[in-house]
C-alpha cells in the first residue's frame, strides 16, 4: 500500500503542513523493537555498516585529538559526537528506507542521499552549529565560574569531575549539558529521517520531532537512555565499539521515525 503524496508547501497553510504528519502512540517497549529491526538491517548489510562504523570511530578519534589541549571543550566535544551523529547516519537511514521499499541498498547511493535535500540539510546544519556553539559557550562559562585561577588541563578536569568537593560544578555542568542535549535530542529525534523520506523543510521536521517528544515522552526518554548507555559503552576502549553501535543506532533510528510519524492525505474526505 503506497503512502499519500506530500502536498506542496505553497498549497498548505502552516497548520495544515504540521497536521499532515500525525504522531503515533508508542509504548515503552518500542525502542527495543527499533533496536531489533536495526540489528537485522546491520546483519543484512555488514559492508555498509562497517564503513559507517569506521567513520564514527574516526570522527571520535579526530575530536579527541583536536580537543586534547583544550579541556574546557573536551566534554562538549564528546557531546558533539552525538550532535553530528545523525548527519553521518543519514546514509544508514537511506539503506533502511530502500530495504523497506523493496529496493537494493548500496553504499554509493547512501553516500549521496543528501544531494536532493541540500538546502534543507544546510539550514538544519546551521541550526545545529549554533546550538553547539551555545553549548560550548555555556561550558566555558561554567568553567570560568568554578575555576577562577585559570582553565584546568585534561587531568585536572577529570579530578574536578570526580572530586566530591566540586559537587556544585558537577551539578551546574550536568544541568547545562543536559538542557542542550535534551533540546538537541528532542528536535532531531526523527527530523533527518523525515527529511530524507518526505523531503519536508527543516522547520516542519524539527517541529514534528518536538511533537513526538512532547506527546510520547516516556518512550522517547527510554530511547534517549538507551542511546546514551550504548554510546558510553562504545567509547571504551578507544571508541572501537562505535563500529557496531554507530550503524546499529542509525538503522534503529529509521524505525523510530517510522513508528512515530504517519503522513495522512489531507485531500481525503473526512467522515
CSV table of N, CA, C and O in Angstrom, one decimal, residues 99-207:
chain,number,residue,atom,x,y,z
A,99,UNK,N,15.6,-0.6,1.8
A,99,UNK,CA,15.3,-2.0,2.1
A,99,UNK,C,13.8,-2.2,2.4
A,99,UNK,O,13.2,-3.2,1.9
A,100,UNK,N,13.2,-1.3,3.1
A,100,UNK,CA,11.8,-1.4,3.4
A,100,UNK,C,10.9,-1.2,2.1
A,100,UNK,O,9.8,-1.8,2.0
A,101,UNK,N,11.4,-0.5,1.1
A,101,UNK,CA,10.7,-0.3,-0.1
A,101,UNK,C,10.9,-1.4,-1.1
A,101,UNK,O,10.4,-1.3,-2.2
A,102,UNK,N,11.7,-2.4,-0.7
A,102,UNK,CA,12.0,-3.5,-1.6
A,102,UNK,C,13.1,-3.2,-2.6
A,102,UNK,O,13.3,-4.0,-3.6
A,103,UNK,N,13.8,-2.1,-2.5
A,103,UNK,CA,14.9,-1.8,-3.4
A,103,UNK,C,16.2,-2.3,-2.8
A,103,UNK,O,16.3,-2.7,-1.6
A,104,UNK,N,17.3,-2.4,-3.6
A,104,UNK,CA,18.5,-2.9,-3.2
A,104,UNK,C,19.4,-1.7,-2.7
A,104,UNK,O,19.8,-0.9,-3.5
A,105,UNK,N,19.7,-1.7,-1.4
A,105,UNK,CA,20.6,-0.6,-0.9
A,105,UNK,C,22.0,-0.7,-1.5
A,105,UNK,O,22.5,-1.8,-1.8
A,106,UNK,N,22.7,0.4,-1.5
A,106,UNK,CA,24.1,0.4,-1.9
A,106,UNK,C,24.9,1.5,-1.2
A,106,UNK,O,24.3,2.5,-0.8
A,107,UNK,N,26.1,1.3,-1.0
A,107,UNK,CA,27.0,2.2,-0.3
A,107,UNK,C,27.0,3.5,-1.1
A,107,UNK,O,26.9,4.6,-0.5
A,108,UNK,N,27.2,3.4,-2.4
A,108,UNK,CA,27.3,4.6,-3.2
A,108,UNK,C,26.1,5.5,-3.2
A,108,UNK,O,26.1,6.7,-3.1
A,109,UNK,N,24.9,4.8,-3.2
A,109,UNK,CA,23.6,5.6,-3.1
A,109,UNK,C,23.5,6.2,-1.7
A,109,UNK,O,23.0,7.4,-1.6
A,110,UNK,N,23.9,5.6,-0.7
A,110,UNK,CA,23.8,6.1,0.7
A,110,UNK,C,24.7,7.3,0.9
A,110,UNK,O,24.4,8.2,1.6
A,111,UNK,N,25.8,7.3,0.2
A,111,UNK,CA,26.8,8.4,0.3
A,111,UNK,C,26.3,9.7,-0.3
A,111,UNK,O,26.8,10.8,0.0
A,112,UNK,N,25.4,9.6,-1.2
A,112,UNK,CA,24.9,10.8,-2.0
A,112,UNK,C,23.4,11.1,-1.7
A,112,UNK,O,22.8,11.9,-2.4
A,113,UNK,N,22.8,10.4,-0.7
A,113,UNK,CA,21.4,10.6,-0.5
A,113,UNK,C,21.0,12.0,0.0
A,113,UNK,O,19.8,12.4,-0.1
A,114,UNK,N,22.0,12.7,0.4
A,114,UNK,CA,21.7,14.1,0.9
A,114,UNK,C,21.6,15.1,-0.3
A,114,UNK,O,21.1,16.2,-0.1
A,115,UNK,N,22.0,14.7,-1.5
A,115,UNK,CA,22.1,15.7,-2.6
A,115,UNK,C,20.8,16.4,-2.9
A,115,UNK,O,20.7,17.5,-3.2
A,116,UNK,N,19.7,15.6,-2.9
A,116,UNK,CA,18.4,16.2,-3.2
A,116,UNK,C,17.8,16.9,-2.0
A,116,UNK,O,16.7,17.5,-2.2
A,117,UNK,N,18.5,17.0,-0.9
A,117,UNK,CA,18.0,17.7,0.3
A,117,UNK,C,19.0,18.7,0.7
A,117,UNK,O,19.1,19.1,1.9
A,118,UNK,N,19.8,19.2,-0.2
A,118,UNK,CA,21.0,20.1,0.2
A,118,UNK,C,20.5,21.3,1.0
A,118,UNK,O,21.1,21.7,2.0
A,119,UNK,N,19.5,22.0,0.4
A,119,UNK,CA,19.1,23.3,1.1
A,119,UNK,C,18.5,23.0,2.5
A,119,UNK,O,18.9,23.8,3.4
A,120,UNK,N,17.7,22.0,2.6
A,120,UNK,CA,17.1,21.7,3.9
A,120,UNK,C,18.1,21.3,4.9
A,120,UNK,O,18.1,21.8,6.0
A,121,UNK,N,19.0,20.4,4.5
A,121,UNK,CA,20.1,20.0,5.4
A,121,UNK,C,21.0,21.1,5.7
A,121,UNK,O,21.5,21.1,6.8
A,122,UNK,N,21.3,22.0,4.8
A,122,UNK,CA,22.1,23.1,5.1
A,122,UNK,C,21.5,24.0,6.2
A,122,UNK,O,22.3,24.4,7.1
A,123,UNK,N,20.2,24.2,6.1
A,123,UNK,CA,19.6,25.0,7.2
A,123,UNK,C,19.6,24.3,8.5
A,123,UNK,O,19.9,24.9,9.6
A,124,UNK,N,19.4,23.0,8.5
A,124,UNK,CA,19.4,22.2,9.7
A,124,UNK,C,20.8,22.2,10.3
A,124,UNK,O,21.0,22.3,11.5
A,125,UNK,N,21.9,22.1,9.4
A,125,UNK,CA,23.2,22.1,9.9
A,125,UNK,C,23.6,23.4,10.6
A,125,UNK,O,24.2,23.5,11.6
A,126,UNK,N,23.1,24.5,10.0
A,126,UNK,CA,23.3,25.9,10.6
A,126,UNK,C,22.7,26.0,12.0
A,126,UNK,O,23.3,26.5,12.9
A,127,UNK,N,21.5,25.4,12.1
A,127,UNK,CA,20.8,25.5,13.4
A,127,UNK,C,21.6,24.6,14.4
A,127,UNK,O,21.8,25.1,15.6
A,128,UNK,N,22.1,23.5,14.0
A,128,UNK,CA,22.8,22.6,14.9
A,128,UNK,C,24.2,23.2,15.3
A,128,UNK,O,24.6,23.1,16.4
A,129,UNK,N,24.8,23.9,14.4
A,129,UNK,CA,26.1,24.6,14.7
A,129,UNK,C,25.9,25.7,15.7
A,129,UNK,O,26.7,25.8,16.6
A,130,UNK,N,24.8,26.4,15.6
A,130,UNK,CA,24.5,27.5,16.5
A,130,UNK,C,24.3,26.9,17.9
A,130,UNK,O,24.8,27.4,18.9
A,131,UNK,N,23.5,25.8,18.0
A,131,UNK,CA,23.3,25.1,19.3
A,131,UNK,C,24.6,24.6,19.9
A,131,UNK,O,24.8,24.7,21.1
A,132,UNK,N,25.4,24.0,19.0
A,132,UNK,CA,26.7,23.5,19.5
A,132,UNK,C,27.6,24.6,20.0
A,132,UNK,O,28.3,24.5,21.1
A,133,UNK,N,27.6,25.8,19.3
A,133,UNK,CA,28.4,26.9,19.8
A,133,UNK,C,27.9,27.5,21.1
A,133,UNK,O,28.7,27.8,22.0
A,134,UNK,N,26.6,27.5,21.2
A,134,UNK,CA,26.0,28.0,22.5
A,134,UNK,C,26.3,27.0,23.6
A,134,UNK,O,26.6,27.4,24.8
A,135,UNK,N,26.3,25.7,23.3
A,135,UNK,CA,26.6,24.7,24.3
A,135,UNK,C,28.1,24.8,24.7
A,135,UNK,O,28.4,24.8,25.9
A,136,UNK,N,29.0,25.0,23.8
A,136,UNK,CA,30.4,25.3,24.1
A,136,UNK,C,30.6,26.5,24.9
A,136,UNK,O,31.4,26.5,25.9
A,137,UNK,N,29.9,27.6,24.6
A,137,UNK,CA,30.0,28.9,25.3
A,137,UNK,C,29.5,28.7,26.7
A,137,UNK,O,30.1,29.2,27.7
A,138,UNK,N,28.4,28.0,26.9
A,138,UNK,CA,27.9,27.7,28.2
A,138,UNK,C,28.8,26.9,29.1
A,138,UNK,O,29.0,27.1,30.3
A,139,UNK,N,29.5,26.0,28.4
A,139,UNK,CA,30.6,25.2,29.1
A,139,UNK,C,31.7,26.1,29.6
A,139,UNK,O,32.2,25.9,30.7
A,140,UNK,N,32.1,27.0,28.8
A,140,UNK,CA,33.2,27.9,29.1
A,140,UNK,C,32.8,28.8,30.4
A,140,UNK,O,33.6,29.0,31.2
A,141,UNK,N,31.5,29.2,30.4
A,141,UNK,CA,31.0,30.0,31.5
A,141,UNK,C,31.1,29.2,32.8
A,141,UNK,O,31.5,29.7,33.8
A,142,UNK,N,30.7,27.9,32.7
A,142,UNK,CA,30.7,27.0,33.9
A,142,UNK,C,32.1,26.9,34.4
A,142,UNK,O,32.4,27.0,35.6
A,143,UNK,N,33.1,26.7,33.5
A,143,UNK,CA,34.5,26.5,33.9
A,143,UNK,C,35.0,27.8,34.5
A,143,UNK,O,35.7,27.8,35.5
A,144,UNK,N,34.6,29.0,33.8
A,144,UNK,CA,35.1,30.2,34.3
A,144,UNK,C,34.6,30.6,35.7
A,144,UNK,O,35.3,31.2,36.5
A,145,UNK,N,33.4,30.2,36.0
A,145,UNK,CA,32.8,30.4,37.3
A,145,UNK,C,33.5,29.6,38.4
A,145,UNK,O,33.8,30.1,39.5
A,146,UNK,N,33.8,28.3,38.1
A,146,UNK,CA,34.3,27.4,39.2
A,146,UNK,C,35.8,27.3,39.2
A,146,UNK,O,36.4,26.8,40.1
A,147,UNK,N,36.5,27.8,38.1
A,147,UNK,CA,37.9,27.7,38.1
A,147,UNK,C,38.5,29.1,37.8
A,147,UNK,O,38.9,29.4,36.7
A,148,UNK,N,38.5,29.9,38.8
A,148,UNK,CA,38.9,31.3,38.6
A,148,UNK,C,40.4,31.5,38.6
A,148,UNK,O,40.9,32.6,38.4
A,149,UNK,N,41.1,30.4,38.7
A,149,UNK,CA,42.6,30.5,38.6
A,149,UNK,C,43.1,30.1,37.3
A,149,UNK,O,44.3,30.0,37.1
A,150,UNK,N,42.2,29.9,36.3
A,150,UNK,CA,42.6,29.5,35.0
A,150,UNK,C,42.0,28.2,34.6
A,150,UNK,O,41.5,27.4,35.5
A,151,UNK,N,41.9,27.9,33.3
A,151,UNK,CA,41.3,26.7,32.9
A,151,UNK,C,42.1,25.5,33.2
A,151,UNK,O,43.4,25.6,33.0
A,152,UNK,N,41.6,24.4,33.7
A,152,UNK,CA,42.3,23.3,34.0
A,152,UNK,C,42.8,22.5,32.8
A,152,UNK,O,42.3,22.6,31.7
A,153,UNK,N,43.8,21.6,33.0
A,153,UNK,CA,44.2,20.7,32.0
A,153,UNK,C,43.4,19.4,32.0
A,153,UNK,O,42.5,19.3,32.9
A,154,UNK,N,43.6,18.5,31.1
A,154,UNK,CA,42.8,17.3,31.0
A,154,UNK,C,42.7,16.5,32.3
A,154,UNK,O,41.7,16.1,32.7
A,155,UNK,N,43.9,16.4,32.9
A,155,UNK,CA,43.9,15.6,34.1
A,155,UNK,C,43.1,16.2,35.2
A,155,UNK,O,42.4,15.5,35.9
A,156,UNK,N,43.3,17.5,35.4
A,156,UNK,CA,42.6,18.2,36.4
A,156,UNK,C,41.1,18.3,36.2
A,156,UNK,O,40.3,18.4,37.1
A,157,UNK,N,40.6,18.2,34.9
A,157,UNK,CA,39.2,18.2,34.6
A,157,UNK,C,38.6,16.9,35.2
A,157,UNK,O,37.6,17.0,35.8
A,158,UNK,N,39.2,15.8,34.9
A,158,UNK,CA,38.7,14.5,35.5
A,158,UNK,C,38.8,14.6,37.0
A,158,UNK,O,37.8,14.1,37.6
A,159,UNK,N,39.8,15.1,37.6
A,159,UNK,CA,39.9,15.3,39.0
A,159,UNK,C,38.8,16.1,39.5
A,159,UNK,O,38.2,15.8,40.6
A,160,UNK,N,38.5,17.2,38.8
A,160,UNK,CA,37.4,18.1,39.2
A,160,UNK,C,36.0,17.4,39.2
A,160,UNK,O,35.2,17.6,40.1
A,161,UNK,N,35.8,16.6,38.1
A,161,UNK,CA,34.5,16.0,38.0
A,161,UNK,C,34.3,15.0,39.1
A,161,UNK,O,33.2,14.8,39.6
A,162,UNK,N,35.3,14.2,39.4
A,162,UNK,CA,35.2,13.1,40.4
A,162,UNK,C,35.5,13.6,41.8
A,162,UNK,O,35.4,12.7,42.8
A,163,UNK,N,35.8,14.8,42.1
A,163,UNK,CA,36.1,15.3,43.4
A,163,UNK,C,34.8,15.7,44.1
A,163,UNK,O,34.1,16.6,43.6
A,164,UNK,N,34.5,15.0,45.2
A,164,UNK,CA,33.2,15.3,45.9
A,164,UNK,C,33.1,16.8,46.3
A,164,UNK,O,32.0,17.3,46.5
A,165,UNK,N,34.3,17.5,46.5
A,165,UNK,CA,34.2,18.9,46.9
A,165,UNK,C,33.7,19.8,45.8
A,165,UNK,O,33.4,20.9,46.1
A,166,UNK,N,33.7,19.3,44.6
A,166,UNK,CA,33.3,20.1,43.4
A,166,UNK,C,31.9,19.8,43.0
A,166,UNK,O,31.5,19.9,41.8
A,167,UNK,N,31.0,19.4,43.9
A,167,UNK,CA,29.7,18.9,43.5
A,167,UNK,C,28.9,20.1,42.9
A,167,UNK,O,28.0,19.8,42.0
A,168,UNK,N,29.1,21.3,43.3
A,168,UNK,CA,28.4,22.4,42.7
A,168,UNK,C,28.8,22.5,41.2
A,168,UNK,O,27.9,22.7,40.3
A,169,UNK,N,30.1,22.4,40.9
A,169,UNK,CA,30.5,22.4,39.5
A,169,UNK,C,29.9,21.3,38.7
A,169,UNK,O,29.4,21.5,37.5
A,170,UNK,N,29.9,20.1,39.2
A,170,UNK,CA,29.3,18.9,38.5
A,170,UNK,C,27.8,19.1,38.3
A,170,UNK,O,27.3,18.8,37.2
A,171,UNK,N,27.1,19.6,39.3
A,171,UNK,CA,25.7,19.8,39.1
A,171,UNK,C,25.4,20.8,38.0
A,171,UNK,O,24.5,20.7,37.2
A,172,UNK,N,26.2,21.9,38.1
A,172,UNK,CA,26.0,23.0,37.1
A,172,UNK,C,26.3,22.5,35.7
A,172,UNK,O,25.5,22.8,34.7
A,173,UNK,N,27.4,21.7,35.5
A,173,UNK,CA,27.7,21.3,34.2
A,173,UNK,C,26.7,20.3,33.7
A,173,UNK,O,26.3,20.3,32.5
A,174,UNK,N,26.3,19.4,34.5
A,174,UNK,CA,25.3,18.4,34.1
A,174,UNK,C,24.0,19.1,33.7
A,174,UNK,O,23.3,18.7,32.7
A,175,UNK,N,23.6,20.1,34.5
A,175,UNK,CA,22.4,20.9,34.2
A,175,UNK,C,22.5,21.5,32.8
A,175,UNK,O,21.5,21.4,32.0
A,176,UNK,N,23.6,22.3,32.6
A,176,UNK,CA,23.7,23.0,31.3
A,176,UNK,C,23.8,22.0,30.2
A,176,UNK,O,23.1,22.1,29.1
A,177,UNK,N,24.7,20.9,30.3
A,177,UNK,CA,24.8,19.9,29.3
A,177,UNK,C,23.5,19.2,29.0
A,177,UNK,O,23.1,18.9,27.9
A,178,UNK,N,22.8,18.9,30.1
A,178,UNK,CA,21.5,18.2,30.0
A,178,UNK,C,20.5,19.0,29.2
A,178,UNK,O,19.7,18.4,28.4
A,179,UNK,N,20.4,20.3,29.5
A,179,UNK,CA,19.5,21.1,28.8
A,179,UNK,C,19.7,21.1,27.3
A,179,UNK,O,18.8,20.9,26.5
A,180,UNK,N,21.0,21.4,26.9
A,180,UNK,CA,21.3,21.4,25.5
A,180,UNK,C,21.1,20.0,24.8
A,180,UNK,O,20.6,19.9,23.7
A,181,UNK,N,21.6,19.0,25.5
A,181,UNK,CA,21.4,17.6,25.0
A,181,UNK,C,20.0,17.3,24.8
A,181,UNK,O,19.6,16.7,23.8
A,182,UNK,N,19.1,17.6,25.8
A,182,UNK,CA,17.7,17.4,25.6
A,182,UNK,C,17.1,18.1,24.5
A,182,UNK,O,16.2,17.6,23.7
A,183,UNK,N,17.5,19.4,24.3
A,183,UNK,CA,16.9,20.2,23.2
A,183,UNK,C,17.3,19.6,21.9
A,183,UNK,O,16.5,19.5,20.9
A,184,UNK,N,18.6,19.2,21.8
A,184,UNK,CA,19.1,18.7,20.5
A,184,UNK,C,18.4,17.3,20.2
A,184,UNK,O,17.9,17.1,19.1
A,185,UNK,N,18.3,16.5,21.2
A,185,UNK,CA,17.6,15.2,21.0
A,185,UNK,C,16.2,15.3,20.6
A,185,UNK,O,15.7,14.7,19.7
A,186,UNK,N,15.5,16.2,21.3
A,186,UNK,CA,14.0,16.3,21.0
A,186,UNK,C,13.8,16.9,19.6
A,186,UNK,O,12.8,16.5,19.0
A,187,UNK,N,14.6,17.8,19.2
A,187,UNK,CA,14.4,18.4,17.9
A,187,UNK,C,14.9,17.6,16.7
A,187,UNK,O,14.6,17.9,15.6
A,188,UNK,N,15.8,16.6,17.0
A,188,UNK,CA,16.5,15.9,16.0
A,188,UNK,C,16.1,14.4,15.9
A,188,UNK,O,16.5,13.7,15.0
A,189,UNK,N,15.3,13.9,16.9
A,189,UNK,CA,15.0,12.5,17.0
A,189,UNK,C,14.5,11.9,15.7
A,189,UNK,O,15.0,10.8,15.3
A,190,UNK,N,13.6,12.5,15.0
A,190,UNK,CA,13.1,12.0,13.8
A,190,UNK,C,13.2,13.0,12.6
A,190,UNK,O,12.7,12.7,11.5
A,191,UNK,N,13.9,14.1,12.8
A,191,UNK,CA,13.9,15.1,11.9
A,191,UNK,C,14.6,14.7,10.6
A,191,UNK,O,14.0,14.9,9.5
A,192,UNK,N,15.8,14.2,10.7
A,192,UNK,CA,16.5,13.9,9.4
A,192,UNK,C,15.9,12.7,8.7
A,192,UNK,O,15.8,12.7,7.4
A,193,UNK,N,15.5,11.6,9.3
A,193,UNK,CA,14.8,10.6,8.6
A,193,UNK,C,13.5,11.1,7.9
A,193,UNK,O,13.2,10.7,6.7
A,194,UNK,N,12.8,12.1,8.5
A,194,UNK,CA,11.7,12.7,7.9
A,194,UNK,C,12.0,13.5,6.7
A,194,UNK,O,11.3,13.4,5.6
A,195,UNK,N,13.1,14.2,6.7
A,195,UNK,CA,13.6,15.0,5.6
A,195,UNK,C,13.9,14.1,4.4
A,195,UNK,O,13.6,14.3,3.3
A,196,UNK,N,14.6,13.0,4.8
A,196,UNK,CA,15.0,12.0,3.7
A,196,UNK,C,13.8,11.4,3.1
A,196,UNK,O,13.7,11.2,1.9
A,197,UNK,N,12.8,11.0,3.9
A,197,UNK,CA,11.6,10.3,3.4
A,197,UNK,C,10.6,11.1,2.7
A,197,UNK,O,10.1,10.8,1.6
A,198,UNK,N,10.3,12.3,3.2
A,198,UNK,CA,9.3,13.2,2.6
A,198,UNK,C,9.8,14.5,2.0
A,198,UNK,O,9.0,15.3,1.5
A,199,UNK,N,11.1,14.7,2.1
A,199,UNK,CA,11.7,16.0,1.6
A,199,UNK,C,11.0,17.2,2.1
A,199,UNK,O,10.7,18.2,1.4
A,200,UNK,N,10.6,17.1,3.4
A,200,UNK,CA,10.0,18.3,4.1
A,200,UNK,C,11.0,19.3,4.4
A,200,UNK,O,12.2,19.1,4.4
A,201,UNK,N,10.6,20.5,4.8
A,201,UNK,CA,11.5,21.5,5.2
A,201,UNK,C,12.0,21.3,6.6
A,201,UNK,O,11.5,20.5,7.4
A,202,UNK,N,13.1,22.0,7.0
A,202,UNK,CA,13.8,21.8,8.3
A,202,UNK,C,12.9,22.1,9.4
A,202,UNK,O,12.9,21.4,10.5
A,203,UNK,N,12.1,23.2,9.3
A,203,UNK,CA,11.3,23.7,10.4
A,203,UNK,C,10.2,22.6,10.7
A,203,UNK,O,10.0,22.3,11.9
A,204,UNK,N,9.5,22.2,9.7
A,204,UNK,CA,8.5,21.2,9.9
A,204,UNK,C,9.0,19.9,10.5
A,204,UNK,O,8.4,19.3,11.4
A,205,UNK,N,10.2,19.5,10.0
A,205,UNK,CA,10.8,18.3,10.5
A,205,UNK,C,11.2,18.4,12.0
A,205,UNK,O,10.9,17.5,12.8
A,206,UNK,N,11.8,19.5,12.4
A,206,UNK,CA,12.1,19.8,13.8
A,206,UNK,C,10.9,19.9,14.7
A,206,UNK,O,10.8,19.4,15.8
A,207,UNK,N,9.9,20.6,14.2
A,207,UNK,CA,8.6,20.8,15.0
A,207,UNK,C,8.0,19.4,15.2
A,207,UNK,O,7.5,19.1,16.2
